[in-house]
Each structure stands twice: as C-alpha cells, then as structure tokens.
Short mmCIF file of C-alpha atoms in Angstrom, two decimals:
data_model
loop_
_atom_site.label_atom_id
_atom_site.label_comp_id
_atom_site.label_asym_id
_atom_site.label_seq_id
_atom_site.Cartn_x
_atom_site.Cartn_y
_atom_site.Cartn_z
CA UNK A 1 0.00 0.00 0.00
CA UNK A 2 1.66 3.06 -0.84
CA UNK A 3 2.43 5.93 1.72
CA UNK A 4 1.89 9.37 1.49
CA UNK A 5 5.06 11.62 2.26
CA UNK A 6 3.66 14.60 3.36
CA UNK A 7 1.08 15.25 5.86
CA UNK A 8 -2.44 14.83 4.50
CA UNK A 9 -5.36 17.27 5.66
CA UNK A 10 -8.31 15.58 4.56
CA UNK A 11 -11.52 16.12 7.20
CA UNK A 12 -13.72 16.56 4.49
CA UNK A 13 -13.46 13.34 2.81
CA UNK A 14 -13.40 11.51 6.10
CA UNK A 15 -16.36 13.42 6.96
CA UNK A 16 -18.20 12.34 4.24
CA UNK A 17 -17.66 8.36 3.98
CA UNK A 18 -18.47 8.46 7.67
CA UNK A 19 -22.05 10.59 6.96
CA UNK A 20 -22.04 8.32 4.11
CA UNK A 21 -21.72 4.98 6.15
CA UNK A 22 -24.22 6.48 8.50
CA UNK A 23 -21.90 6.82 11.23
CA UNK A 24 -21.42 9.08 14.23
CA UNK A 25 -18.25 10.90 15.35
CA UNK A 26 -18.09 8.78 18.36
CA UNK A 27 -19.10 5.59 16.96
CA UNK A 28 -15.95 6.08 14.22
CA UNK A 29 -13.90 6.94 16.80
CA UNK A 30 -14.21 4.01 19.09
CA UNK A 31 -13.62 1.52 15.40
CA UNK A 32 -10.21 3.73 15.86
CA UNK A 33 -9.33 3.64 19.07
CA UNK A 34 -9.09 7.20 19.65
CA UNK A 35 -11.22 9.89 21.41
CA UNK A 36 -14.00 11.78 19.51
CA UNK A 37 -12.58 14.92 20.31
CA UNK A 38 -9.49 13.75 18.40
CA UNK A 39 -11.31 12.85 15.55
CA UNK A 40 -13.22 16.08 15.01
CA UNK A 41 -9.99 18.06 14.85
CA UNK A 42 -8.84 15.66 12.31
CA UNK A 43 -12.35 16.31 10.62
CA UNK A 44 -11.51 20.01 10.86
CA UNK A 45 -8.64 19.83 9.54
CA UNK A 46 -7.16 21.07 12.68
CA UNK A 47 -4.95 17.93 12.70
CA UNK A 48 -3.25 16.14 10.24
CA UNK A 49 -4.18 12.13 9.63
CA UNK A 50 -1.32 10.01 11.16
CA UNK A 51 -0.18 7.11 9.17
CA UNK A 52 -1.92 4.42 11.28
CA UNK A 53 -5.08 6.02 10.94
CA UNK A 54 -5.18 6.10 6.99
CA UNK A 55 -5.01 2.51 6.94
CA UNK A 56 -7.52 1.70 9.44
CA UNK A 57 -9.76 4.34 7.44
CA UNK A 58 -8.94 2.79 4.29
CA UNK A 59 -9.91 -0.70 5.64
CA UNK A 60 -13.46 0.89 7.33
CA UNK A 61 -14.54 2.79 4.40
CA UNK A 62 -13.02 0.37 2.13
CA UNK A 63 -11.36 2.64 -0.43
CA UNK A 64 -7.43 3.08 -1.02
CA UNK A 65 -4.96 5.33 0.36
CA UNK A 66 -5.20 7.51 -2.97
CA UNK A 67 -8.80 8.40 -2.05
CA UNK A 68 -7.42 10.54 0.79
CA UNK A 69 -5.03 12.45 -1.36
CA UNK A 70 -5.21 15.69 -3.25
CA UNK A 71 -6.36 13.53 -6.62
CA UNK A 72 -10.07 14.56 -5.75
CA UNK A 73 -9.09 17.99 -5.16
CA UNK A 74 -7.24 18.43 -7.92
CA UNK A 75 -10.23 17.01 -10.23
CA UNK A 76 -12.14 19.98 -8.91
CA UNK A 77 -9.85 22.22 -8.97
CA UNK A 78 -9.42 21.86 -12.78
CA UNK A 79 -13.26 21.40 -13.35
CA UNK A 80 -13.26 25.28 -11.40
CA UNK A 81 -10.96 26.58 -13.46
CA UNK A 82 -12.50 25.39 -16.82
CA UNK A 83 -15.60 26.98 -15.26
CA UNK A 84 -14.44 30.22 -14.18
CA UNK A 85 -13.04 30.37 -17.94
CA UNK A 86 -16.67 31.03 -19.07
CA UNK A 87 -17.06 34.98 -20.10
CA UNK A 88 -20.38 35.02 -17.95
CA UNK A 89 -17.52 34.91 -15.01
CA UNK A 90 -14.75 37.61 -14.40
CA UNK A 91 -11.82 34.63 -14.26
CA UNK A 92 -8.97 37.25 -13.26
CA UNK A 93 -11.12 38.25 -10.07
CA UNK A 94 -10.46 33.92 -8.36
CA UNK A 95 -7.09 33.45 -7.96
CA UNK A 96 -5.78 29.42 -7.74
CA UNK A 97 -5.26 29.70 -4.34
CA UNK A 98 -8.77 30.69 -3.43
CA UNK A 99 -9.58 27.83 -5.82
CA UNK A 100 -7.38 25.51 -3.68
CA UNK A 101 -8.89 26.97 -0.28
CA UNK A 102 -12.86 26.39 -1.51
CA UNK A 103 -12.14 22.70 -2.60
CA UNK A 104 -10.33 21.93 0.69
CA UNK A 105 -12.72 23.95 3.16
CA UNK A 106 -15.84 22.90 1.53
CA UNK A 107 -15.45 20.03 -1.55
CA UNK A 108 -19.60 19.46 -1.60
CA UNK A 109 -20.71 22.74 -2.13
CA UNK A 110 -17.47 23.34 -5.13
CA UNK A 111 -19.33 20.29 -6.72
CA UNK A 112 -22.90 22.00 -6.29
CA UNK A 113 -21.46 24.90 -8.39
CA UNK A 114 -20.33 22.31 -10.72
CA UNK A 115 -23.41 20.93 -10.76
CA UNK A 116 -25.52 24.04 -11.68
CA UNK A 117 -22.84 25.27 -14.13
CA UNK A 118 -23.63 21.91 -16.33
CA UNK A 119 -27.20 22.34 -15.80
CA UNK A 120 -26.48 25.94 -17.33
CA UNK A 121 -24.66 24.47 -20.36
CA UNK A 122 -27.33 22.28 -20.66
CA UNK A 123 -30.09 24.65 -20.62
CA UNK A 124 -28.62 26.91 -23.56
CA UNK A 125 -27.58 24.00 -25.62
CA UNK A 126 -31.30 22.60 -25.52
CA UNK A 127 -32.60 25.97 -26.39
CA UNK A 128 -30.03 26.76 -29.10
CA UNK A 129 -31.11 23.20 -30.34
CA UNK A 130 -34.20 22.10 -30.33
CA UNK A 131 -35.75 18.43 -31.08
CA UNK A 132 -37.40 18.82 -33.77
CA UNK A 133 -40.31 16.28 -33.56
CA UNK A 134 -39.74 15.58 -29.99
CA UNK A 135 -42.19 16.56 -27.17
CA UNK A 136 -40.17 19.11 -25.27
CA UNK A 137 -38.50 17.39 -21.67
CA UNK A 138 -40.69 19.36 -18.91
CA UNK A 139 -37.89 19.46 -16.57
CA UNK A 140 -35.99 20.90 -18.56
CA UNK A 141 -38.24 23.38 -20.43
CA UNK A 142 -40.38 24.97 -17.67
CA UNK A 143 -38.57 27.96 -16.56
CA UNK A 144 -40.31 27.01 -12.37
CA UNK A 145 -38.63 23.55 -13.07
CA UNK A 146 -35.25 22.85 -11.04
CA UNK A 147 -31.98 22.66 -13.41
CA UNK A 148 -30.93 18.68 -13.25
CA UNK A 149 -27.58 16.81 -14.62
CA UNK A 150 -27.96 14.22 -17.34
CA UNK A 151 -28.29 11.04 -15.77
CA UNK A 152 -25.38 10.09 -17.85
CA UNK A 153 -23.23 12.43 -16.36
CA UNK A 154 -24.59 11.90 -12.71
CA UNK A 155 -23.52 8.54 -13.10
CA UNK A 156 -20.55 8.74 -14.04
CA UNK A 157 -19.64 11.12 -11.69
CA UNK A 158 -20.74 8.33 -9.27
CA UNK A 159 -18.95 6.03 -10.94
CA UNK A 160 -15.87 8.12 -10.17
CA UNK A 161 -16.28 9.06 -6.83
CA UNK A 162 -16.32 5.26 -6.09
CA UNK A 163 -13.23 5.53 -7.93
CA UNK A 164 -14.63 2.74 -10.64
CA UNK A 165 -13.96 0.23 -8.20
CA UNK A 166 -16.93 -1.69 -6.50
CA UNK A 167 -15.75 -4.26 -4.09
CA UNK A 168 -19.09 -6.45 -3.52
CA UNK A 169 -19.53 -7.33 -7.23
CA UNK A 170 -15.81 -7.92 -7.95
CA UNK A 171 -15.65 -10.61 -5.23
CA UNK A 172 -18.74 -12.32 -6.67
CA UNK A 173 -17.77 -12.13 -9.67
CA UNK A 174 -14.26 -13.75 -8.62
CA UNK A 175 -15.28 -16.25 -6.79
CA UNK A 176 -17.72 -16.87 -9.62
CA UNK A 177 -15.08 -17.08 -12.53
CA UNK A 178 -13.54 -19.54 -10.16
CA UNK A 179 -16.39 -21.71 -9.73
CA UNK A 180 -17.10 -21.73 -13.47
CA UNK A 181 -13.49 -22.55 -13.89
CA UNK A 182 -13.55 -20.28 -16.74
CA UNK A 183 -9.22 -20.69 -16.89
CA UNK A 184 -10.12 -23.95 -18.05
CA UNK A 185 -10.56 -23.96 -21.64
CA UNK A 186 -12.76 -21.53 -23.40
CA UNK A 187 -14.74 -18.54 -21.49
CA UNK A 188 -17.29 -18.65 -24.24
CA UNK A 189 -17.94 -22.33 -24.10
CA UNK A 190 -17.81 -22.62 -20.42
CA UNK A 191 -20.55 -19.58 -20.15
CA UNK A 192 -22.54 -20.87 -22.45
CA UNK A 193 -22.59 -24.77 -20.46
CA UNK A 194 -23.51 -22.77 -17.01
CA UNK A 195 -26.39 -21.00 -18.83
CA UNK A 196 -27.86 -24.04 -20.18
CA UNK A 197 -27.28 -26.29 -16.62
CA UNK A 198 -28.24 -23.67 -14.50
CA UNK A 199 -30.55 -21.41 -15.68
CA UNK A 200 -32.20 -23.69 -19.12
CA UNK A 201 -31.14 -20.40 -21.81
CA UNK A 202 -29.61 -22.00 -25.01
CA UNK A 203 -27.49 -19.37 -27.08
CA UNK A 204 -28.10 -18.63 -30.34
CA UNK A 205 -26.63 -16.45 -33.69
CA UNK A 206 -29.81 -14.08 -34.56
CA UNK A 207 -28.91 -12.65 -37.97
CA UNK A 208 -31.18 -9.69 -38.39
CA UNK A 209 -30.25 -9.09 -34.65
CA UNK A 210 -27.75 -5.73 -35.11
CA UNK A 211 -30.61 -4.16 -38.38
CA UNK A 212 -32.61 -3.50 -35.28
CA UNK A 213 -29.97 -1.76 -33.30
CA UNK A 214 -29.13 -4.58 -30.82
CA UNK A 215 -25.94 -6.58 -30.52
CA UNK A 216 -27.77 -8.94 -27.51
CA UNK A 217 -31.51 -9.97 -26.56
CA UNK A 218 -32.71 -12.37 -24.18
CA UNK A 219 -35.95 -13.91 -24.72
CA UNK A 220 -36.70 -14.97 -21.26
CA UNK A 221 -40.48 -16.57 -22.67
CA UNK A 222 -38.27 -19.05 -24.86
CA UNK A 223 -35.06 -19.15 -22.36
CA UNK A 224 -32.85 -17.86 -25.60
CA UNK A 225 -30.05 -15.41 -25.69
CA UNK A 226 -29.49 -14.03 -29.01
CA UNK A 227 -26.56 -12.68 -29.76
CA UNK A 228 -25.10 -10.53 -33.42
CA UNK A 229 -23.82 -12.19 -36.07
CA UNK A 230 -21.38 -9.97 -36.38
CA UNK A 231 -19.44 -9.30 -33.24
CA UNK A 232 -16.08 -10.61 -32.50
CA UNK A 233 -15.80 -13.27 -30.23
CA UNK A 234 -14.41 -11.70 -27.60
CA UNK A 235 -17.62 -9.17 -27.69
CA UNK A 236 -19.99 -12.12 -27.50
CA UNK A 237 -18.72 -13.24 -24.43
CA UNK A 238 -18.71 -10.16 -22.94
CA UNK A 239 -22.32 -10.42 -23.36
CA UNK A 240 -22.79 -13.87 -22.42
CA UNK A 241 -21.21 -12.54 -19.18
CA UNK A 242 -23.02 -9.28 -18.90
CA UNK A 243 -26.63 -11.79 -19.35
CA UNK A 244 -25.13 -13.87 -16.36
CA UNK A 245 -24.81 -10.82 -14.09
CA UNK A 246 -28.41 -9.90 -15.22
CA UNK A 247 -29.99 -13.36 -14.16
CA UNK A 248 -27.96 -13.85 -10.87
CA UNK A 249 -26.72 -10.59 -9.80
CA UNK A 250 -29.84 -7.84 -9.72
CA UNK A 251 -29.87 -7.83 -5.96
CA UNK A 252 -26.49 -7.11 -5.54
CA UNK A 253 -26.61 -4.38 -8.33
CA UNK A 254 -29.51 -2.95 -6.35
CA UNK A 255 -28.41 -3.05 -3.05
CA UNK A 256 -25.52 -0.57 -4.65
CA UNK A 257 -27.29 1.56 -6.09
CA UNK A 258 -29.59 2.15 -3.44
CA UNK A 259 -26.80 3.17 -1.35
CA UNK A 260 -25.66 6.48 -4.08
CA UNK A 261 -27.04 9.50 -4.11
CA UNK A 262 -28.96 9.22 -7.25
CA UNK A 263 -32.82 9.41 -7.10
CA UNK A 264 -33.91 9.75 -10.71
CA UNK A 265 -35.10 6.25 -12.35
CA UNK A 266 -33.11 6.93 -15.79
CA UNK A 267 -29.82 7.44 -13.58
CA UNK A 268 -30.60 4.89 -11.68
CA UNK A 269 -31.15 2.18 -15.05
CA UNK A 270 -28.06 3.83 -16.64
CA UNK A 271 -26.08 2.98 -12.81
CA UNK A 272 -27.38 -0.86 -13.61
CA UNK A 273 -26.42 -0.94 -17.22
CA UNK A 274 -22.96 0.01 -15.68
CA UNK A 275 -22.52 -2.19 -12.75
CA UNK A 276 -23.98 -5.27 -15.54
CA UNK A 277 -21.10 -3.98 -17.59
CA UNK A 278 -18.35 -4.00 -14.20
CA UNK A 279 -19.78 -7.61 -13.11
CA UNK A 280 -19.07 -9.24 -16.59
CA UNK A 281 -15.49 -7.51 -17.13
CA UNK A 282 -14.54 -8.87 -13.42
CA UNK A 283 -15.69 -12.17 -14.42
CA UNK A 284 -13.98 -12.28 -17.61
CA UNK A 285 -10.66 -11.18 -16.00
CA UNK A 286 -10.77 -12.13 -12.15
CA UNK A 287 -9.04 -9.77 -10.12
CA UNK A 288 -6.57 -11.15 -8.49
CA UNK A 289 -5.42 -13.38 -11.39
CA UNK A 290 -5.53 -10.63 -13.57
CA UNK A 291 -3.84 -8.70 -11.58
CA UNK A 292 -0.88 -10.64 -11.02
CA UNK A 293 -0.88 -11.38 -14.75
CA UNK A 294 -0.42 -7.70 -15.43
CA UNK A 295 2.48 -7.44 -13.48
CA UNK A 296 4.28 -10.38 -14.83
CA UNK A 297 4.03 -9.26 -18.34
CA UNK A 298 4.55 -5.61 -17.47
CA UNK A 299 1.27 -4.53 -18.41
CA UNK A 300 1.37 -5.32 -22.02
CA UNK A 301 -2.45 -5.07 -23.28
CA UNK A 302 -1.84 -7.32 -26.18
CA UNK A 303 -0.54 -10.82 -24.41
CA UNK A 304 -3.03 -9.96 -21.70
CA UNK A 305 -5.41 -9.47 -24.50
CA UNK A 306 -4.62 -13.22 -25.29
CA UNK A 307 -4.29 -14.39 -22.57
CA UNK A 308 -7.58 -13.70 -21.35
CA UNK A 309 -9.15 -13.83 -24.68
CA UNK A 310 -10.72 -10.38 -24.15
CA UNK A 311 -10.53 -6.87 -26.52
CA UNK A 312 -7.91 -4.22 -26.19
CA UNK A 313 -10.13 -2.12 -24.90
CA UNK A 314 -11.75 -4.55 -22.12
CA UNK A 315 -8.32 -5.05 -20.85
CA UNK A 316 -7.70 -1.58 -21.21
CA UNK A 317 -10.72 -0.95 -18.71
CA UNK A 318 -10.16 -3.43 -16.49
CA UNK A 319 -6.48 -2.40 -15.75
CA UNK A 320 -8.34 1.01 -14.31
CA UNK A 321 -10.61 -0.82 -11.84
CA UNK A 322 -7.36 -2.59 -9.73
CA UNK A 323 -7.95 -0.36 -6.80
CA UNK A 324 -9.13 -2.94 -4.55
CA UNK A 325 -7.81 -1.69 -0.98
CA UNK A 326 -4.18 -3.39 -0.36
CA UNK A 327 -3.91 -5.03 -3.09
CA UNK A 328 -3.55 -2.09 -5.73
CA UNK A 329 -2.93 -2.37 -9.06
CA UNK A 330 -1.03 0.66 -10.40
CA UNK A 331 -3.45 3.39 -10.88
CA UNK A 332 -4.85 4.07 -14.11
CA UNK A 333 -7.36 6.78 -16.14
CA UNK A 334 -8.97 4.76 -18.90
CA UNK A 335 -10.87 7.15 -21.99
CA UNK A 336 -12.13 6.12 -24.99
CA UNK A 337 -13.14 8.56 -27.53
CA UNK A 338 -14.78 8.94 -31.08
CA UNK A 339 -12.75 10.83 -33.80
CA UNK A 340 -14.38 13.88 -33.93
CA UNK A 341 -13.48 14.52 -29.58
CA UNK A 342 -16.95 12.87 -28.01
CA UNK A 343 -15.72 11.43 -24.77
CA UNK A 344 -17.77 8.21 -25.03
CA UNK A 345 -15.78 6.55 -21.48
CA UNK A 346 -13.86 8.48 -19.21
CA UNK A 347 -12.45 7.10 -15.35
CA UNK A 348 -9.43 8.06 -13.47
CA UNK A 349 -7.61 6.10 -10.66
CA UNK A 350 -5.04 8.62 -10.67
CA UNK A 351 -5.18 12.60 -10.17
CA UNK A 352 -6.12 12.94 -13.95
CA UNK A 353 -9.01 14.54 -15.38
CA UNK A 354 -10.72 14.99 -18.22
CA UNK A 355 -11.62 18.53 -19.80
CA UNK A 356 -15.20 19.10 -18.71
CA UNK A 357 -16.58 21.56 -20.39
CA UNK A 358 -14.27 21.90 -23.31
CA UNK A 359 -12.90 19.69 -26.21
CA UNK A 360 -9.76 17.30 -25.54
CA UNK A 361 -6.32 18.48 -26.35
CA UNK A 362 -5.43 17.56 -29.61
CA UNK A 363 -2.10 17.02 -28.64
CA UNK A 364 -2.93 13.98 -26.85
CA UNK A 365 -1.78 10.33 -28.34
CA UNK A 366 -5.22 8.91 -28.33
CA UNK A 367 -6.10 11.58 -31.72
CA UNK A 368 -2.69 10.49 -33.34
CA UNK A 369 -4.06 6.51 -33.00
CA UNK A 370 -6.82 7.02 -36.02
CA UNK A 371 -3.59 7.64 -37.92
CA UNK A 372 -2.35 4.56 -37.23
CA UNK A 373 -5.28 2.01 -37.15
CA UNK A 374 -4.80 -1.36 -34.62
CA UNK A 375 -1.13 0.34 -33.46
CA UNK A 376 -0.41 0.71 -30.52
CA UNK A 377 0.82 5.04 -29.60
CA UNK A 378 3.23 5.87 -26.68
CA UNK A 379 3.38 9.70 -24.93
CA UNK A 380 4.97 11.22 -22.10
CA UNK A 381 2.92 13.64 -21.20
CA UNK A 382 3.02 17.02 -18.86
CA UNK A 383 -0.52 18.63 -18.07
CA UNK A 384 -0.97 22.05 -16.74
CA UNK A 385 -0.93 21.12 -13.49
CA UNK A 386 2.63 19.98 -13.74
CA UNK A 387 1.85 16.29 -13.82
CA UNK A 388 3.88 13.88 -15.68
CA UNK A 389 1.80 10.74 -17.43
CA UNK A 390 2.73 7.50 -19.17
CA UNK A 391 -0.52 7.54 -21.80
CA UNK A 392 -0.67 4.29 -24.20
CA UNK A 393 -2.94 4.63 -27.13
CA UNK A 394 -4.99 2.52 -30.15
CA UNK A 395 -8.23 2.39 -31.70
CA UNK A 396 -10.70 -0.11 -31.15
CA UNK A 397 -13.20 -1.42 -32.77
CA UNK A 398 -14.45 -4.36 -35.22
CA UNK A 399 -14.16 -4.40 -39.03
CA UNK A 400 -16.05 -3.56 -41.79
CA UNK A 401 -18.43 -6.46 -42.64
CA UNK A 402 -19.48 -4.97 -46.26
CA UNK A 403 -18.68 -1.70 -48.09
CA UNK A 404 -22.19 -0.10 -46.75
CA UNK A 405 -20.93 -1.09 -42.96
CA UNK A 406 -20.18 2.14 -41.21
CA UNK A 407 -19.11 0.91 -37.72
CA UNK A 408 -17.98 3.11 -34.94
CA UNK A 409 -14.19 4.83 -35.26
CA UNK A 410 -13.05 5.21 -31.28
CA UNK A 411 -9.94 4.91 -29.54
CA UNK A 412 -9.02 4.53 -26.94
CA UNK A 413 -6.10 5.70 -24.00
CA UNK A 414 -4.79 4.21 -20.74
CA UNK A 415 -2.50 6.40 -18.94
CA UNK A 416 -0.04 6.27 -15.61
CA UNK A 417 1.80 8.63 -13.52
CA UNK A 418 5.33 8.64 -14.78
CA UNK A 419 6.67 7.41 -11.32
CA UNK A 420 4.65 3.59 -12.39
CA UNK A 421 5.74 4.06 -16.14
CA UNK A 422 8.68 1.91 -15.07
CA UNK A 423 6.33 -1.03 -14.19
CA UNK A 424 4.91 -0.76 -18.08
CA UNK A 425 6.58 -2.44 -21.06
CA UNK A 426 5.71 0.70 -22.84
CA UNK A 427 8.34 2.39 -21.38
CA UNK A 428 10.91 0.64 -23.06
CA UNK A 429 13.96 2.89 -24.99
CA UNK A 430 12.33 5.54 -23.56
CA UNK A 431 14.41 8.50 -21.77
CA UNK A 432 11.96 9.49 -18.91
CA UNK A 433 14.20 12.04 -17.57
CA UNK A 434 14.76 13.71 -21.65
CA UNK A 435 12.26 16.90 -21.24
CA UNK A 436 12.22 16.84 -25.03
CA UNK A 437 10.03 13.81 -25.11
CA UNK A 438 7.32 15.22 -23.07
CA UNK A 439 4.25 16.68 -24.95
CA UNK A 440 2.79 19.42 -23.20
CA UNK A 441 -1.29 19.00 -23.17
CA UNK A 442 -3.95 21.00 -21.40
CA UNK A 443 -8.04 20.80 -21.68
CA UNK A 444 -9.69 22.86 -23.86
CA UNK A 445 -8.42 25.76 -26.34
CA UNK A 446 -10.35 28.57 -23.63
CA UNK A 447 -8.99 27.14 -20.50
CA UNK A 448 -5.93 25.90 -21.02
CA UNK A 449 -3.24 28.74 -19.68
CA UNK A 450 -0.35 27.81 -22.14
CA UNK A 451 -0.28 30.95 -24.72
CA UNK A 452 2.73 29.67 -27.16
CA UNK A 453 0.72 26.15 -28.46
CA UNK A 454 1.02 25.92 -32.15
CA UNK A 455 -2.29 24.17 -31.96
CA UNK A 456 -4.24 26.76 -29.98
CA UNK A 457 -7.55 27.27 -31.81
CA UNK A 458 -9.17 29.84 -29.40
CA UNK A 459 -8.26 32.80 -27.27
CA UNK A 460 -7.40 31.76 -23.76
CA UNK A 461 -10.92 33.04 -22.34
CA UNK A 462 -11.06 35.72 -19.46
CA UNK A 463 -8.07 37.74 -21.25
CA UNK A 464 -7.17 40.59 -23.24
CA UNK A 465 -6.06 38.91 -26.93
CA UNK A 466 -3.27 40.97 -28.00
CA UNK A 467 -4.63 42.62 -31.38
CA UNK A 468 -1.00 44.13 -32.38
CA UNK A 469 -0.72 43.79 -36.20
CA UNK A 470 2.61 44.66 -36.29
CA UNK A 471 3.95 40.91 -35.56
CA UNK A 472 2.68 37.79 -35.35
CA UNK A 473 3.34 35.26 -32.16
CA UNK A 474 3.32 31.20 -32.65
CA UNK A 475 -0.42 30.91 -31.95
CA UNK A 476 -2.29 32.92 -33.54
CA UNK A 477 -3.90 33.75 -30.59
CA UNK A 478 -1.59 36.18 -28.17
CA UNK A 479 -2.80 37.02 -24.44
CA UNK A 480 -2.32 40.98 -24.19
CA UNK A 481 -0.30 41.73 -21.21
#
C-alpha cells in the first residue's frame, strides 16, 4: 500500500464516507481507538491524519490510500478553473489559491457549483437546439422547473467518486469465474454450459439481430439469448457474461445503487447498465489473477489481451478498476473517444481529469491513433498542473463487414503517472528524464493557460487577446499583457 510523504489534511473526505456509512463521530472513533474529540480536529482539519489512521480508514470505508489524497481535489480544482473560464464569469477576479482553499474547506458545495454550471450548459444547448419532432422534456423546459444533470453524467460522476472500483460485485464475480473454472478452456464455451445447466437459456446467432440496433436480446419466454452475427468473439462473451450478471446478480446491483445518491429512475437504469457492464469484465478477467498477470508481463495489453481472450479495450478498462484496498494495481485513467473529440468513457484512478466543459487536447496520443489504425501510440505527457503521465494509445473497434458497414471509429487511452511508467513495457527505450520527449497537453483551447501552443484554436478566455498587427506570435492567438 503506498504511503503518502507529506502530511495529508483531509476532514472533508473523512467526513463524508463516515455521513455516508451512516456513522457518528463517536461511533468512528471508538472503530479507531481514539477519542471523539481527536477525531473532530482531524475532521476540521485542525490535525493532520497520522499514518496508522489512513489505513484503518482505508480498511473501514473500504477505499485506497489515494482516495485521501489531493487527486479529488485536484479534479475539482481543474473542473473550477474550466468553469471560471466562461465569459459570464470575471476569471482574473479567483485566484488558484482561493480555488485551492474552496475545494479543501468545503469540496460538496465546489461540486454543487459544478453541478448548476452543467445544468447551465445544458439549458442553452437545448434551447439553441431544439428536437425537432420531440415533445419538449418538462424538466428541462419549464422555466419554475429545477436545473438537473444528465443522468449520464450523474452517473458517471458516481462512478468516479467510487473511484470505478466496486468491491461487492468484484468478489462475486471472482469467486464466480472460479467456480465456473472459466481458466479452463474456453470462457465462451464454459458460459454458455452454465447457462444451459443452471438457468435452461440456449445461445443462439440471430442474424437480423444488429438491423434493429441490438448486438444482444434475451428472450426470457423461450429461455434464448441471441446474440449478433457480427461481433467478434471476444464481444460475444462479454455479453454472455453481462446476461449472467443480469440473471444472478440484480440484488447485488440494487443493493448498490440504493446506497448512491442518485434518485432519478433513468440514472438509476443507466447505474445498472454500468454495474452489468463491471460484473461481466470482473468475471472475464478475475481480479486477483488478472492482476498478477499484469504485473508479470509488465502490463502489455496485447498478451493480456490473449491471454484472457478479451478486446484491447476490455483489458484496457479493467487495468483502471485494480484499486481494490491493499492489493492495488497501479493506478490508471482509462478514456475512450470517437474521432471527432466525443468522450464516449472516461475514469481516473489517478489525479487525472478529463476537460469538462471543453474539447480534448489535440495534442494527446489517443487523436494520433486514427492515424495509425490497430497500433499501438506511446506519450509522455506534462498537463498544466505539472503532472507527468505515461498515456498508451490505439483504436478499437471491429471491421467492416461490407462496403455499406459504417461501424464506430473510437480509440481509446490508458494512462499512468510517470513514477509507475517503469512497471509498463511501454516504457521501453524511452528516456523518462529527456524533457524533449514530453508533450505538453492541457483541456480545452479557452482554458488551457499555455499561450505559445502551435495548436491553440481559441483565445485563452477571461483575457485581453493581444490585437497588435505589427507581428505575429506562434499561436495565432496572443494574451495581451
């Protein structure tokens, strides 16, 4: 379990997995042997959080030590920032350091104002666009009705703060896989005996199955799984897996989601569609065995890829999820993309985050992969925050099946801090300590704060652009001073 080397103030987090847990101050206390009085300085941030208390916390809220680090902060410090970029605000007037104060002193009410500033952007996109023949969404057309987050956002945000890691269903599924013995022979085969012993559902090829917009269907009247003709193999046992979870697993998916905070039914369907999704991947590739796998190979996707007898991009995703509490894999940030910048995926083990409210960089590796179809793209990357990151690159995707076949161009990127690139066969002939192989990327064009990017596309927003005709600077774009 790694250590922190400085002293970590974090009341606020500790504070909330306790409210959370539906604890009291003195109830936690006694779990840690200490006095109440104790604990609510640490709560206050009056005291720091001694060593020997992380890990008991760690093990009681059952989250790893890099939950009670600055990554969280630092996520919403950038998502402020990207905010305050907006011309409705006056950016110059919040200084990072009052930035840095508000997400320490009170996290919950930064990510309130982050809340209403996406119900904001979503208010003025749906009246700039509107459905045409589409009934008009009466929470979000009624000027008396309350701004709300997409449920696809709200979960994901959940997803996050659980730092895409959900203990109860990775243990089931574990101890599933093992049951199944599903390292014994073929996944697809053996999930396909278990459905027909245990539950009576034959599989079957459905060839009109993807005209109608589905690559899976169960027909539960004639105990049938139907599955596209033309997935990959790997895909249709992702499914087979994901239909598994869906007969044996809906309590346990429930029981989860009744504990988050979200309340409306489409979030709360999307939050199942997801955990389905997490239950099958953690069958596919059990943790611990997966895990341990990783490391021997040095984290090369393609001979886990094998291995397994998964996609790229599920062992991509699954590499992100190791953050079961001590016995961490390395933390990860997983995205996958589309080509033109649509973040279709997005979650971060590490202090990374995504642009919010703005395109991606277009620095980044995971644009240069459509370049270089099925290849695999290495970058050492700085953001503006000063962070150094291993990111490893490729699209994803299956084949054309006929000229008319238009399938979905993504890619996708799984990234490290540079301190675990080491531990990544990736990093191999690479100088890690050369400055000239670092890229430099930021979030989007308005708030990223470097002014001399050849790729800049818009003015840094909140400043003066320097309108000087008698020279022109590298971007074509200059912040007056």
């Amino acid at each position: 379990m790694k250590k922190p080397a400085t002293k970590i103030f974090t009341g606020s987090r500790i504070r909330h997995q306790r409210t959370r847990m539906g604890m009291t101050q003195s109830a936690l206390a006694l779990q840690l042997g200490i006095s109440a009085s104790y604990l609510n300085q640490i709560e206050h941030d009056v005291r720091p959080l001694p060593l020997p208390l992380l890990n008991a916390l760690c093990d009681i809220f059952s989250v790893g030590v890099d939950y009670f680090s600055d990554t969280e902060e630092a996520r919403g410090i950038q998502a402020l920032r990207e905010i305050l970029a907006d011309p409705v605000f006056d950016m110059g007037a919040v200084k990072l350091d009052s930035m840095q104060a508000a997400m320490r002193v009170a996290p919950d009410l930064c990510m309130q104002f982050v809340r209403l500033y996406r119900a904001y952007l979503l208010r003025h996109e749906q009246a700039a666009v509107p459905l045409v023949g589409h009934a008009p969404h009466p929470d979000t057309t009624t000027p008396d009705a309350p701004d709300r987050v997409e449920p696809y956002e709200a979960v994901n945000d959940w997803v996050q703060a659980q730092r895409n890691y959900f203990d109860e269903i990775d243990r089931t599924a574990e101890r599933q896989a093992a049951l199944m013995r599903l390292d014994e022979g073929s996944p697809r085969e053996q999930l396909g005996r278990y459905l027909m012993d245990h539950h009576g559902i034959r599989t079957e090829i459905d060839l009109g199955l993807s005209q109608r917009g589905l690559m899976w269907h169960m027909d539960r009247r004639n105990r049938t799984l139907f599955l596209s003709r033309i997935a990959p193999s790997e895909s249709s046992t992702f499914w087979m897996a994901q239909a598994l979870g869906q007969i044996e697993h809906q309590a346990i998916f429930a029981r989860i989601i009744r504990r988050s905070r979200l309340r409306e039914s489409e979030a709360r369907g999307l939050a199942r569609v997801y955990l389905t999704n997490y239950f099958a991947g953690a069958l596919l590739l059990p943790y611990e065995r997966f895990r341990a796998s990783a490391h021997e190979v040095r984290h090369d996707l393609e001979r886990l890829q094998r291995h397994f007898g998964v996609s790229f991009e599920q062992a991509c995703q699954r590499l992100s999820t190791l953050q079961r509490p001590g016995s961490e894999g390395i933390p990860f940030y997983f995205l996958k993309t589309d080509i033109a910048g649509n973040i279709l995926k997005s979650f971060s083990a590490n202090r990374f985050t995504q642009s919010r409210f703005g395109g991606p960089c277009p620095l980044w590796n995971v644009f240069r992969a459509f370049t270089t179809p099925q290849q695999v793209q290495v970058q050492l990357s700085r953001t503006t925050d000063g962070a150094l990151y291993l990111n490893v690159a490729r699209t994803v995707g299956r084949d054309n099946i006929s000229y008319l076949d238009r399938p979905r161009l993504a890619a996708v990127v799984l990234g490290c801090s540079i301190a675990d690139a080491g531990h990544l066969v990736y990093s191999a002939g690479l100088d890690l300590n050369d400055p000239r192989m670092i890229i430099p990327i930021g979030p989007g064009c308005r708030a990223c704060t470097r002014e001399n990017c050849h790729h800049r596309a818009l003015p840094m927003v909140g400043h003066r652009v320097d309108t000087d005709n008698e020279g022109r600077g590298i971007a074509p774009y200059r912040t007056a001073l």
